[in-house]
Short mmCIF file of C-alpha atoms in Angstrom, two decimals:
data_model
loop_
_atom_site.label_atom_id
_atom_site.label_comp_id
_atom_site.label_asym_id
_atom_site.label_seq_id
_atom_site.Cartn_x
_atom_site.Cartn_y
_atom_site.Cartn_z
CA MET A 70 62.28 7.43 -19.95
CA GLY A 71 58.65 8.04 -20.85
CA LYS A 72 56.79 11.32 -21.04
CA VAL A 73 57.45 13.67 -18.08
CA LEU A 74 54.47 15.60 -16.73
CA PHE A 75 53.76 17.73 -13.68
CA MET A 76 50.35 17.20 -12.16
CA SER A 77 48.32 16.67 -9.02
CA GLY A 78 47.63 13.30 -7.45
CA ASN A 79 43.97 13.49 -8.40
CA ASP A 80 44.81 14.24 -12.03
CA ALA A 81 47.38 11.42 -12.11
CA CYS A 82 44.74 9.03 -10.77
CA VAL A 83 42.49 9.82 -13.76
CA GLU A 84 45.33 9.26 -16.22
CA GLY A 85 46.22 5.97 -14.50
CA ALA A 86 42.61 4.82 -14.70
CA ILE A 87 42.41 5.58 -18.41
CA ALA A 88 45.74 3.83 -19.02
CA ALA A 89 44.34 0.79 -17.17
CA GLY A 90 41.34 0.73 -19.48
CA CYS A 91 38.71 2.45 -17.35
CA ARG A 92 35.87 3.57 -19.60
CA PHE A 93 33.12 4.27 -17.09
CA PHE A 94 33.07 6.78 -14.28
CA ALA A 95 30.11 7.63 -12.08
CA GLY A 96 30.56 9.95 -9.13
CA TYR A 97 29.29 12.73 -6.96
CA PRO A 98 31.52 15.74 -6.26
CA ILE A 99 33.25 16.13 -2.90
CA THR A 100 36.39 17.91 -1.75
CA PRO A 101 39.22 16.77 -1.82
CA ALA A 102 38.34 14.28 -4.60
CA ASN A 103 36.72 16.85 -6.91
CA GLU A 104 39.56 17.08 -9.41
CA ILE A 105 39.10 13.39 -10.23
CA THR A 106 35.42 13.85 -11.06
CA GLU A 107 36.12 17.08 -12.92
CA ARG A 108 38.91 15.65 -15.06
CA MET A 109 36.94 12.46 -15.71
CA SER A 110 34.00 14.52 -17.01
CA ARG A 111 36.27 15.71 -19.81
CA ARG A 112 38.58 12.75 -20.29
CA MET A 113 35.89 10.03 -20.51
CA PHE A 114 34.43 11.70 -23.58
CA GLU A 115 37.88 11.98 -25.15
CA VAL A 116 38.42 8.21 -24.86
CA ASN A 117 34.87 7.17 -25.84
CA GLY A 118 34.02 6.31 -22.27
CA VAL A 119 31.00 7.18 -20.16
CA PHE A 120 30.86 9.83 -17.45
CA ILE A 121 27.79 10.28 -15.28
CA GLN A 122 27.41 12.70 -12.42
CA MET A 123 24.99 10.79 -10.21
CA GLU A 124 22.54 12.13 -7.65
CA ASP A 125 24.64 10.83 -4.73
CA GLU A 126 27.34 8.35 -3.75
CA ILE A 127 24.94 5.44 -3.30
CA ALA A 128 23.82 5.78 -6.89
CA SER A 129 27.44 6.24 -8.00
CA ILE A 130 28.68 2.90 -6.66
CA CYS A 131 25.58 1.14 -8.02
CA ALA A 132 26.14 2.61 -11.50
CA VAL A 133 29.75 1.45 -11.35
CA ILE A 134 28.68 -2.10 -10.46
CA GLY A 135 26.20 -2.19 -13.33
CA ALA A 136 28.79 -0.90 -15.80
CA SER A 137 31.19 -3.61 -14.70
CA TRP A 138 28.54 -6.31 -15.26
CA ALA A 139 28.08 -4.92 -18.76
CA GLY A 140 31.79 -5.42 -19.38
CA LEU A 141 33.44 -2.06 -18.71
CA LYS A 142 36.25 -1.26 -16.33
CA ALA A 143 34.55 1.16 -13.98
CA MET A 144 35.53 3.52 -11.19
CA THR A 145 34.18 6.08 -8.75
CA ALA A 146 35.93 8.59 -6.51
CA THR A 147 34.88 10.17 -3.26
CA SER A 148 36.01 11.20 0.21
CA GLY A 149 35.08 9.95 3.70
CA PRO A 150 31.46 11.14 3.89
CA GLY A 151 30.69 9.65 0.47
CA PHE A 152 32.71 6.53 1.21
CA SER A 153 30.42 5.83 4.18
CA LEU A 154 27.42 6.02 1.86
CA MET A 155 29.04 3.60 -0.57
CA GLN A 156 29.59 0.83 1.96
CA GLU A 157 26.44 -1.12 1.15
CA GLY A 158 27.28 -1.04 -2.55
CA ILE A 159 30.86 -2.08 -1.88
CA GLY A 160 29.58 -5.10 0.04
CA TYR A 161 27.30 -5.89 -2.88
CA ALA A 162 30.28 -5.74 -5.26
CA ILE A 163 32.20 -8.08 -2.95
CA ALA A 164 29.27 -10.55 -2.79
CA THR A 165 28.69 -10.48 -6.55
CA GLU A 166 32.45 -10.58 -7.29
CA THR A 167 32.23 -7.41 -9.36
CA PRO A 168 35.54 -5.86 -10.41
CA CYS A 169 35.60 -2.09 -9.81
CA VAL A 170 37.79 0.59 -8.29
CA ILE A 171 36.78 3.02 -5.54
CA VAL A 172 39.10 5.95 -4.88
CA ASN A 173 38.76 7.49 -1.43
CA VAL A 174 40.71 10.73 -1.08
CA GLN A 175 40.48 10.83 2.69
CA ARG A 176 39.65 13.97 4.65
CA ILE A 177 39.40 14.61 8.35
CA GLY A 178 36.40 13.20 10.21
CA PRO A 179 34.26 11.97 11.81
CA SER A 180 31.21 13.07 9.84
CA THR A 181 31.60 16.14 7.62
CA GLY A 182 34.82 17.00 9.49
CA SER A 183 36.67 19.33 7.15
CA ILE A 184 38.55 19.20 3.88
CA PHE A 185 42.12 18.70 5.07
CA SER A 186 43.98 15.44 5.35
CA GLN A 187 43.61 12.50 7.73
CA GLN A 188 44.19 8.76 7.46
CA GLY A 189 40.97 7.95 9.28
CA ASP A 190 39.33 5.48 6.89
CA VAL A 191 41.83 2.61 7.10
CA MET A 192 39.50 0.43 9.15
CA GLN A 193 36.39 1.55 7.29
CA ALA A 194 38.06 0.49 4.05
CA ARG A 195 38.60 -2.98 5.54
CA TRP A 196 35.48 -3.52 7.62
CA GLY A 197 33.01 -0.86 6.46
CA SER A 198 30.49 -3.15 4.85
CA HIS A 199 28.26 -5.37 6.96
CA GLY A 200 28.64 -9.12 7.35
CA GLY A 201 32.41 -8.99 7.64
CA CYS A 202 33.11 -12.45 6.20
CA TYR A 203 35.07 -11.07 3.31
CA GLU A 204 38.52 -9.95 2.22
CA ASN A 205 39.20 -6.96 0.03
CA ILE A 206 42.19 -5.10 -1.30
CA VAL A 207 43.20 -1.61 -0.18
CA LEU A 208 46.22 0.26 -1.55
CA SER A 209 47.83 3.44 -0.20
CA PRO A 210 49.72 5.77 -2.59
CA TYR A 211 52.44 8.11 -1.24
CA SER A 212 53.36 10.05 -4.39
CA ILE A 213 51.91 11.33 -7.62
CA GLN A 214 53.76 8.58 -9.49
CA GLU A 215 51.93 6.06 -7.31
CA MET A 216 48.57 7.78 -7.76
CA PHE A 217 49.14 6.81 -11.39
CA SER A 218 50.71 3.38 -11.00
CA LEU A 219 48.56 2.18 -8.08
CA THR A 220 45.38 3.21 -9.88
CA ILE A 221 46.50 0.88 -12.67
CA GLU A 222 47.38 -1.79 -10.10
CA SER A 223 43.96 -1.35 -8.47
CA PHE A 224 42.27 -2.12 -11.78
CA ASN A 225 44.59 -5.06 -12.45
CA LEU A 226 43.98 -6.64 -9.03
CA SER A 227 40.27 -5.95 -9.27
CA GLU A 228 40.06 -7.62 -12.67
CA GLU A 229 42.12 -10.62 -11.60
CA PHE A 230 40.34 -11.30 -8.32
CA ARG A 231 36.91 -9.86 -9.22
CA VAL A 232 36.86 -7.74 -6.11
CA PRO A 233 36.32 -4.02 -5.51
CA VAL A 234 39.74 -2.49 -4.90
CA ILE A 235 39.97 0.64 -2.78
CA LEU A 236 42.64 3.17 -3.57
CA LEU A 237 42.94 4.88 -0.19
CA SER A 238 44.47 8.25 -0.93
CA GLU A 239 44.46 11.42 1.17
CA ALA A 240 43.95 15.15 0.66
CA ALA A 241 47.71 15.53 1.22
CA ILE A 242 48.42 13.32 -1.81
CA GLY A 243 45.43 14.20 -4.00
CA HIS A 244 46.30 17.91 -3.96
CA LEU A 245 50.06 17.52 -4.03
CA ARG A 246 51.70 18.20 -7.39
CA GLU A 247 54.79 16.33 -8.50
CA ARG A 248 56.62 15.02 -11.49
CA LEU A 249 54.90 12.12 -13.17
CA VAL A 250 56.67 9.92 -15.68
CA ILE A 251 54.28 8.03 -17.94
CA PRO A 252 56.01 4.68 -18.59
CA GLU A 253 56.35 3.48 -22.16
CA LYS A 254 55.02 0.05 -21.31
CA ILE A 255 52.11 -0.57 -18.94
CA ASN A 256 51.00 -4.01 -17.78
CA ILE A 257 47.23 -4.43 -18.06
CA VAL A 258 45.16 -7.30 -16.65
CA ASN A 259 41.69 -8.07 -17.99
CA ARG A 260 39.09 -10.29 -16.35
CA ARG A 261 38.90 -13.89 -17.56
CA ARG A 262 35.95 -14.69 -19.81
CA PRO A 263 34.06 -18.01 -19.91
CA THR A 264 34.97 -20.50 -22.61
CA VAL A 265 32.59 -23.35 -21.74
CA SER A 266 29.21 -23.84 -23.38
CA ILE A 267 26.22 -21.84 -22.13
CA LYS A 268 24.74 -25.03 -20.68
CA ASP A 269 27.87 -25.89 -18.67
CA PHE A 270 28.54 -22.38 -17.34
CA LYS A 271 28.42 -21.95 -13.57
CA PRO A 272 29.04 -18.25 -12.92
CA PHE A 273 30.51 -18.63 -9.42
CA LYS A 274 32.45 -21.87 -9.82
CA ALA A 275 36.22 -21.55 -9.44
CA LEU A 276 39.20 -22.94 -7.57
CA GLU A 277 39.51 -21.68 -4.01
CA ASN A 278 42.42 -19.40 -4.94
CA GLU A 279 40.89 -17.68 -7.94
CA ALA A 280 37.92 -15.73 -9.25
CA PRO A 281 35.63 -17.37 -11.81
CA PRO A 282 35.56 -16.26 -15.45
CA MET A 283 33.04 -13.45 -15.88
CA ALA A 284 30.29 -13.35 -18.49
CA PHE A 285 28.96 -9.95 -19.51
CA PHE A 286 25.28 -9.23 -19.80
CA GLY A 287 24.55 -9.69 -23.48
CA ASP A 288 27.07 -12.50 -23.98
CA GLY A 289 24.26 -15.07 -23.84
CA TYR A 290 25.41 -16.84 -20.71
CA ARG A 291 22.82 -17.12 -17.94
CA VAL A 292 24.01 -15.05 -14.98
CA TYR A 293 22.02 -14.16 -11.91
CA TYR A 294 23.60 -11.59 -9.60
CA THR A 295 22.34 -11.40 -6.05
CA GLY A 296 23.51 -9.99 -2.77
CA HIS A 297 22.00 -13.04 -1.11
CA LEU A 298 24.18 -15.99 -0.26
CA HIS A 299 24.34 -18.01 -3.44
CA THR A 300 25.35 -21.31 -4.96
CA VAL A 301 28.03 -21.72 -7.64
CA GLU A 302 25.16 -21.42 -10.14
CA GLY A 303 24.26 -18.04 -8.62
CA PHE A 304 20.94 -19.11 -7.13
CA PRO A 305 19.98 -17.50 -3.80
CA VAL A 306 20.22 -19.53 -0.61
CA LEU A 307 17.91 -18.21 2.06
CA SER A 308 17.45 -20.97 4.62
CA LEU A 309 19.88 -22.34 7.16
CA GLU A 310 18.92 -25.78 5.92
CA LYS A 311 20.26 -24.97 2.46
CA TYR A 312 23.23 -22.91 3.72
CA PRO A 313 25.79 -25.68 2.93
CA LEU A 314 25.03 -25.10 -0.77
CA ALA A 315 26.30 -21.51 -0.43
CA GLU A 316 29.35 -22.14 1.71
CA GLU A 317 31.69 -22.86 -1.19
CA VAL A 318 31.19 -19.39 -2.67
CA LEU A 319 31.18 -17.66 0.73
CA LYS A 320 34.52 -19.26 1.63
CA ARG A 321 36.03 -18.59 -1.76
CA ILE A 322 35.40 -14.81 -1.72
CA SER A 323 37.88 -14.70 1.18
CA SER A 324 40.24 -17.52 0.16
CA LYS A 325 40.84 -16.11 -3.33
CA ILE A 326 42.47 -13.11 -1.60
CA ARG A 327 44.06 -14.86 1.39
CA LEU A 328 45.74 -17.55 -0.68
CA ASN A 329 47.29 -14.88 -2.92
CA ILE A 330 48.42 -12.51 -0.18
CA HIS A 331 52.10 -12.75 -1.15
CA ARG A 332 51.32 -11.60 -4.66
CA ILE A 333 49.03 -8.81 -3.49
CA THR A 334 51.40 -7.49 -0.80
CA MET A 335 53.47 -4.49 -1.84
CA LEU A 336 55.94 -3.00 0.64
CA ASP A 337 58.67 -0.40 0.36
CA ALA A 338 61.52 -1.30 2.76
CA ARG A 339 64.71 0.75 3.00
CA TYR A 340 67.65 0.56 5.45
CA ILE A 341 65.92 -2.43 7.06
CA ASN A 342 68.69 -5.03 7.42
CA ASP A 343 70.67 -3.46 10.27
CA ALA A 344 67.89 -1.25 11.64
CA LYS A 345 67.34 -1.19 15.38
CA ILE A 346 64.44 1.26 15.07
CA ILE A 347 61.95 0.87 12.25
CA ILE A 348 59.32 3.45 11.29
CA VAL A 349 56.22 1.82 9.82
CA SER A 350 54.07 4.27 7.88
CA TYR A 351 52.00 4.68 4.74
CA GLY A 352 50.65 7.40 2.47
CA SER A 353 51.64 11.00 3.15
CA SER A 354 53.15 10.19 6.56
CA ALA A 355 55.71 8.00 4.82
CA ARG A 356 57.13 11.08 3.08
CA ALA A 357 57.99 12.62 6.45
CA ALA A 358 59.21 9.24 7.73
CA LEU A 359 61.54 8.83 4.75
CA ARG A 360 63.11 12.25 5.29
CA ALA A 361 63.45 11.59 9.02
CA VAL A 362 65.11 8.21 8.42
CA ASN A 363 67.47 9.76 5.85
CA GLU A 364 68.41 12.41 8.44
CA ALA A 365 68.79 9.82 11.21
CA ARG A 366 71.13 7.74 9.04
CA LYS A 367 73.27 10.83 8.34
CA ASN A 368 73.58 11.18 12.11
CA GLY A 369 74.62 7.57 12.60
CA ILE A 370 71.30 6.32 13.97
CA LYS A 371 70.38 2.88 12.65
CA ALA A 372 66.84 3.69 11.65
CA GLY A 373 64.84 1.77 9.05
CA TYR A 374 61.89 2.65 6.86
CA LEU A 375 59.01 0.33 6.13
CA ARG A 376 56.12 1.64 4.06
CA LEU A 377 52.92 -0.29 3.57
CA ILE A 378 51.63 0.07 0.00
CA THR A 379 49.09 -2.72 0.38
CA LEU A 380 47.19 -1.97 3.59
CA TRP A 381 44.73 -4.84 3.21
CA PRO A 382 45.08 -7.78 3.22
CA PHE A 383 47.55 -7.11 6.02
CA ASN A 384 50.59 -9.34 5.66
CA TYR A 385 51.46 -10.14 9.28
CA GLN A 386 54.09 -12.72 8.35
CA LYS A 387 56.01 -10.38 6.05
CA ILE A 388 56.00 -7.58 8.64
CA ARG A 389 57.32 -10.06 11.22
CA GLU A 390 60.15 -11.11 8.89
CA LEU A 391 61.16 -7.56 8.02
CA CYS A 392 61.10 -6.31 11.61
CA SER A 393 62.83 -9.34 13.13
CA TYR A 394 66.08 -7.49 14.05
CA ALA A 395 64.51 -4.29 15.29
CA ASP A 396 64.26 -3.44 18.98
CA VAL A 397 61.64 -0.74 18.55
CA VAL A 398 58.98 -0.26 15.89
CA ILE A 399 57.32 3.15 15.59
CA VAL A 400 54.00 3.34 13.75
CA ALA A 401 53.32 6.80 12.31
CA GLU A 402 49.78 7.43 11.11
CA VAL A 403 47.27 10.27 11.08
CA ASN A 404 44.43 8.86 13.17
CA ASN A 405 43.78 7.51 16.67
CA GLY A 406 45.67 4.29 15.91
CA GLN A 407 44.43 1.86 13.24
CA ILE A 408 47.36 0.13 11.50
CA LEU A 409 49.18 0.44 14.86
CA TYR A 410 47.13 -2.44 16.28
CA GLU A 411 47.75 -4.62 13.24
CA VAL A 412 51.50 -4.08 13.61
CA GLN A 413 51.23 -4.93 17.31
CA ARG A 414 49.39 -8.15 16.37
CA ALA A 415 52.16 -8.96 13.90
CA LEU A 416 54.87 -8.28 16.49
CA PRO A 417 53.49 -9.41 19.87
CA SER A 418 56.93 -9.66 21.50
CA LYS A 419 58.29 -6.33 20.25
CA ASN A 420 58.06 -2.81 21.53
CA VAL A 421 55.62 -1.26 19.03
CA ILE A 422 54.90 2.37 19.85
CA PRO A 423 52.55 4.91 18.26
CA LEU A 424 53.38 8.23 16.66
CA LEU A 425 49.90 9.55 16.04
CA LYS A 426 48.43 12.87 15.10
CA LEU A 427 44.88 13.71 14.14
CA ALA A 428 45.15 16.15 11.25
CA ASP A 429 47.09 16.78 8.04
CA THR A 430 50.35 14.84 7.96
CA HIS A 431 53.52 14.32 9.99
CA THR A 432 56.54 16.57 9.69
CA PRO A 433 60.05 15.09 9.45
CA MET A 434 60.90 16.85 12.73
CA GLU A 435 58.11 15.03 14.57
CA VAL A 436 59.31 11.65 13.31
CA LEU A 437 62.95 12.45 14.00
CA ALA A 438 62.14 13.61 17.53
CA LYS A 439 60.42 10.27 18.19
CA ILE A 440 63.41 8.36 16.80
CA ARG A 441 65.76 10.31 19.11
CA GLU A 442 63.45 9.66 22.05
CA VAL A 443 63.77 5.88 21.69
CA VAL A 444 67.45 5.62 20.68
CA MET B 1139 71.31 22.42 -6.76
CA GLU B 1140 70.47 20.82 -3.45
CA ARG B 1141 66.98 20.81 -2.06
CA PHE B 1142 65.56 24.36 -2.33
CA GLU B 1143 62.42 25.44 -0.54
CA VAL B 1144 60.15 28.35 -1.45
CA ARG B 1145 57.05 29.37 0.49
CA ILE B 1146 54.63 31.96 -0.94
CA VAL B 1147 52.02 33.33 1.45
CA GLY B 1148 49.07 35.63 0.86
CA VAL B 1149 45.31 35.55 0.77
CA GLY B 1150 42.76 33.95 -1.54
CA GLY B 1151 42.39 35.96 -4.75
CA GLN B 1152 46.09 36.91 -5.04
CA GLY B 1153 46.87 33.87 -7.19
CA ILE B 1154 49.17 32.25 -4.63
CA ARG B 1155 48.28 28.69 -5.63
CA ILE B 1156 48.62 29.12 -9.39
CA ALA B 1157 51.91 31.03 -8.92
CA GLY B 1158 53.31 28.06 -7.02
CA ILE B 1159 52.16 25.62 -9.71
CA ILE B 1160 53.74 27.76 -12.44
CA LEU B 1161 57.06 27.97 -10.57
CA ALA B 1162 57.21 24.23 -9.86
CA THR B 1163 56.21 23.38 -13.43
CA ALA B 1164 59.05 25.58 -14.71
CA ALA B 1165 61.47 23.63 -12.50
CA VAL B 1166 60.26 20.36 -14.03
CA ILE B 1167 60.68 21.84 -17.54
CA ASP B 1168 64.26 22.68 -16.49
CA GLY B 1169 64.76 18.98 -15.71
CA LEU B 1170 64.58 19.25 -11.92
CA PHE B 1171 62.41 17.37 -9.49
CA ALA B 1172 59.77 19.61 -7.99
CA THR B 1173 56.76 19.48 -5.71
CA HIS B 1174 53.94 21.90 -5.07
CA TRP B 1175 51.74 21.75 -1.99
CA PRO B 1176 48.86 24.23 -1.67
CA SER B 1177 47.12 25.09 1.56
CA TYR B 1178 44.02 27.25 1.51
CA GLY B 1179 40.71 27.71 3.25
CA VAL B 1180 37.25 27.14 1.87
CA GLU B 1181 36.89 30.85 0.98
CA ALA B 1182 37.39 31.88 -2.66
CA ARG B 1183 38.60 35.33 -1.59
CA GLY B 1184 40.35 36.61 1.49
CA GLY B 1185 41.23 33.42 3.37
CA PRO B 1186 44.82 32.38 4.06
CA SER B 1187 46.63 30.85 1.10
CA ILE B 1188 50.05 29.17 1.03
CA SER B 1189 52.08 27.60 -1.75
CA ASP B 1190 55.01 25.37 -0.82
CA ILE B 1191 57.44 24.62 -3.63
CA VAL B 1192 60.41 22.30 -3.27
CA THR B 1193 62.94 21.80 -6.07
CA SER B 1194 65.90 19.44 -6.19
CA LYS B 1195 68.22 17.60 -8.55
CA GLU B 1196 67.30 14.43 -6.72
CA GLU B 1197 63.99 12.80 -5.95
CA ILE B 1198 62.19 14.72 -3.19
CA ASP B 1199 61.35 12.78 -0.04
CA TYR B 1200 59.32 15.30 1.96
CA PRO B 1201 57.29 17.54 -0.35
CA ARG B 1202 56.61 20.47 1.94
CA VAL B 1203 58.63 23.36 3.32
CA SER B 1204 60.44 22.71 6.60
CA ALA B 1205 62.78 25.72 6.56
CA ALA B 1206 62.25 27.99 3.55
CA ASP B 1207 65.22 29.28 1.58
CA VAL B 1208 62.87 31.95 0.27
CA LEU B 1209 59.68 33.32 1.79
CA VAL B 1210 57.46 35.56 -0.34
CA ALA B 1211 54.73 37.54 1.40
CA LEU B 1212 51.85 39.46 -0.16
CA ASN B 1213 49.88 40.03 3.01
CA GLN B 1214 50.84 41.51 6.37
CA GLU B 1215 49.08 39.00 8.61
CA MET B 1216 50.46 36.05 6.66
CA LEU B 1217 53.95 37.56 6.82
CA THR B 1218 53.75 37.83 10.59
CA LYS B 1219 52.40 34.32 10.90
CA TYR B 1220 54.86 32.54 8.60
CA LEU B 1221 58.07 34.53 9.06
CA ASN B 1222 59.32 31.77 11.37
CA SER B 1223 59.28 29.28 8.48
CA LEU B 1224 62.19 31.16 6.85
CA LYS B 1225 65.74 29.86 7.33
CA PRO B 1226 67.93 32.05 9.60
CA ASN B 1227 69.91 33.29 6.57
CA GLY B 1228 67.06 33.06 4.08
CA LEU B 1229 65.67 35.54 1.57
CA LEU B 1230 62.45 37.41 2.32
CA ILE B 1231 60.63 38.94 -0.64
CA LEU B 1232 58.10 41.49 0.52
CA ASP B 1233 55.49 43.60 -1.11
CA SER B 1234 56.61 47.14 -0.33
CA ASN B 1235 53.28 47.92 1.38
CA LEU B 1236 54.14 45.43 4.10
CA THR B 1237 56.15 46.28 7.18
CA MET B 1238 58.77 44.05 8.67
CA VAL B 1239 58.95 44.88 12.37
CA ASP B 1240 60.46 41.76 13.90
CA SER B 1241 64.07 42.61 14.68
CA LYS B 1242 65.14 39.11 15.77
CA TYR B 1243 65.57 37.99 12.13
CA LYS B 1244 68.76 39.97 11.63
CA ASN B 1245 70.59 37.61 9.28
CA ILE B 1246 67.93 37.37 6.62
CA THR B 1247 68.11 39.24 3.32
CA ILE B 1248 65.10 41.41 2.56
CA LYS B 1249 64.04 42.28 -0.95
CA ARG B 1250 61.22 44.81 -1.15
CA ALA B 1251 59.31 45.27 -4.38
CA PRO B 1252 56.21 47.32 -5.27
CA LEU B 1253 54.21 44.27 -6.38
CA ILE B 1254 50.69 45.39 -5.50
CA ASN B 1255 51.28 49.03 -6.46
CA THR B 1256 52.68 48.07 -9.87
CA ALA B 1257 49.69 45.81 -10.54
CA LYS B 1258 47.31 48.59 -9.49
CA ARG B 1259 49.16 51.11 -11.66
CA ILE B 1260 48.60 48.88 -14.68
CA GLY B 1261 45.01 48.60 -13.56
CA GLU B 1262 44.95 44.84 -13.18
CA TYR B 1263 45.27 43.56 -9.64
CA SER B 1264 45.07 39.93 -10.79
CA ILE B 1265 48.58 40.03 -12.30
CA VAL B 1266 50.23 40.72 -8.94
CA ASN B 1267 51.29 37.06 -8.72
CA MET B 1268 53.02 37.21 -12.11
CA ILE B 1269 54.95 40.35 -11.12
CA MET B 1270 55.90 38.54 -7.90
CA LEU B 1271 57.19 35.53 -9.85
CA GLY B 1272 59.37 37.88 -11.91
CA VAL B 1273 60.94 39.30 -8.75
CA LEU B 1274 61.34 35.81 -7.27
CA VAL B 1275 63.04 34.34 -10.35
CA ASN B 1276 65.28 37.38 -10.77
CA SER B 1277 66.38 37.23 -7.12
CA THR B 1278 67.00 33.48 -6.95
CA ARG B 1279 67.47 32.11 -10.49
CA ILE B 1280 66.10 28.77 -9.29
CA VAL B 1281 64.47 28.27 -12.68
CA SER B 1282 65.19 29.67 -16.13
CA VAL B 1283 63.26 32.61 -17.56
CA GLU B 1284 62.48 30.56 -20.70
CA SER B 1285 60.89 27.75 -18.69
CA MET B 1286 58.89 30.27 -16.69
CA ILE B 1287 57.49 31.83 -19.85
CA LYS B 1288 56.60 28.39 -21.18
CA SER B 1289 55.00 27.46 -17.88
CA ILE B 1290 52.96 30.69 -17.66
CA ARG B 1291 51.75 30.18 -21.21
CA GLU B 1292 50.78 26.58 -20.47
CA ALA B 1293 48.91 27.50 -17.29
CA THR B 1294 47.19 30.72 -18.36
CA GLY B 1295 47.57 31.17 -22.12
CA LEU B 1296 47.65 34.95 -21.63
CA ASP B 1297 50.34 37.29 -22.97
CA LYS B 1298 49.56 39.89 -20.32
CA ASN B 1299 50.76 37.45 -17.67
CA ILE B 1300 54.06 36.97 -19.48
CA GLU B 1301 54.41 40.75 -19.78
CA ALA B 1302 53.73 41.12 -16.05
CA PHE B 1303 56.34 38.43 -15.27
CA LYS B 1304 58.90 40.27 -17.42
CA LEU B 1305 58.06 43.50 -15.62
CA GLY B 1306 58.72 41.74 -12.32
CA LEU B 1307 62.14 40.61 -13.53
CA LYS B 1308 63.20 44.28 -13.58
CA LEU B 1309 61.77 45.36 -10.22
#
């Protein structure tokens, strides 16, 4: 076993980022993500990285994008109100295929809301940026160990697919403290670099299921980054007449994710095979769901536990396979119903029922009561 | 040891949050699984403050208190509000300035200790949480004294906190 520590989710996120190779952090303080910014301000200097407290969240995401173009693994952290401000920049990172990681430690909304937990940004994380012809990757940690490991995974996926990856945490996980075991061996993925001659390099040319190799500013390759539609050479396409020249890149920014969905999908399924009732949950709610399912099993109820680690892309087919024997599927989440409707789309012929609350997180008693109600 | 739940309640400024972190860290030093969940308002002083600590030999599924084995109260209002989170046969550790009027909790064990008065006598109100931890560890033995001392040193670096903890062990 590796080194055993005891720390908060936010602190574990910073250590995961550094282990993944993050050497640039730009952010603006906000509760409940503050501990990430605070720890980064110290840790970046210790690892010869760069820390900048920016003037706001818009500047933060833009600084992160620039750092990534210059060749660094870069990250920012915020909560809902700041995440809203970052949406334009996130779309820009998607369009320019810029690897970066955005941590959103969710708090209750809408608007300023307050500082306690909610899972309200699931749809914003998927659809928040305009011109929704894109796919992105969103991961949901449920423990301090996962705040560490999924931060690393966020960087790895972001480097491989050249896409901003959103680590969608919550106040209830960011401020929770737990044991963290630092593994002895950590798998790190780095972005591919171009090997062709400067003359032959097309910065956005790749197979439909992959991201192109990335040249850094200063390498000598000619790269033009634009939020406009662009050709494989990176040149802007502004007229409908010339649109066909841009379609290859526009299609590929979605297909590179869609065609790899099975590799990107991470699920935690327990007691599924004979389960008549399955609780689908994610993040902090999954902790209550797990305890409730453990209790239900002790009482002879055939309950199953299915936790979504990858929220987006949503793997409808996999959910369908795993829930094929269940009579009832309960979706527990802390919002008005967001993943609920995706599960219903995945299981059109099943009884998919909500277990929603608007603040903090579920208790095991609430989940168990719902299980007993449908038995 | 099976799952063991401790809830510490008080108000901002009494060191409720750091006390919970120190206790849970000591459990991890002892080789147990442990979680700490803080709940507090936006006020730096005077608002409600709760520390939930869960320890177990096995991995912990739900990291908050459902039915506390031990409830520690440093404030009257918070005691009244959170008394119902104690198990029917649980242990209640009370500052001796607080009054326990609810007679329906007849199977609980009550341990009264002069936490606030002792801290005031020494002239340092801020160590009340360390004295409390001494009483808590002495009454429950959920973690070792050695790990607690290590944990207090790691978190605060101050000898006076360790002295206050040792004082609490004897109250």
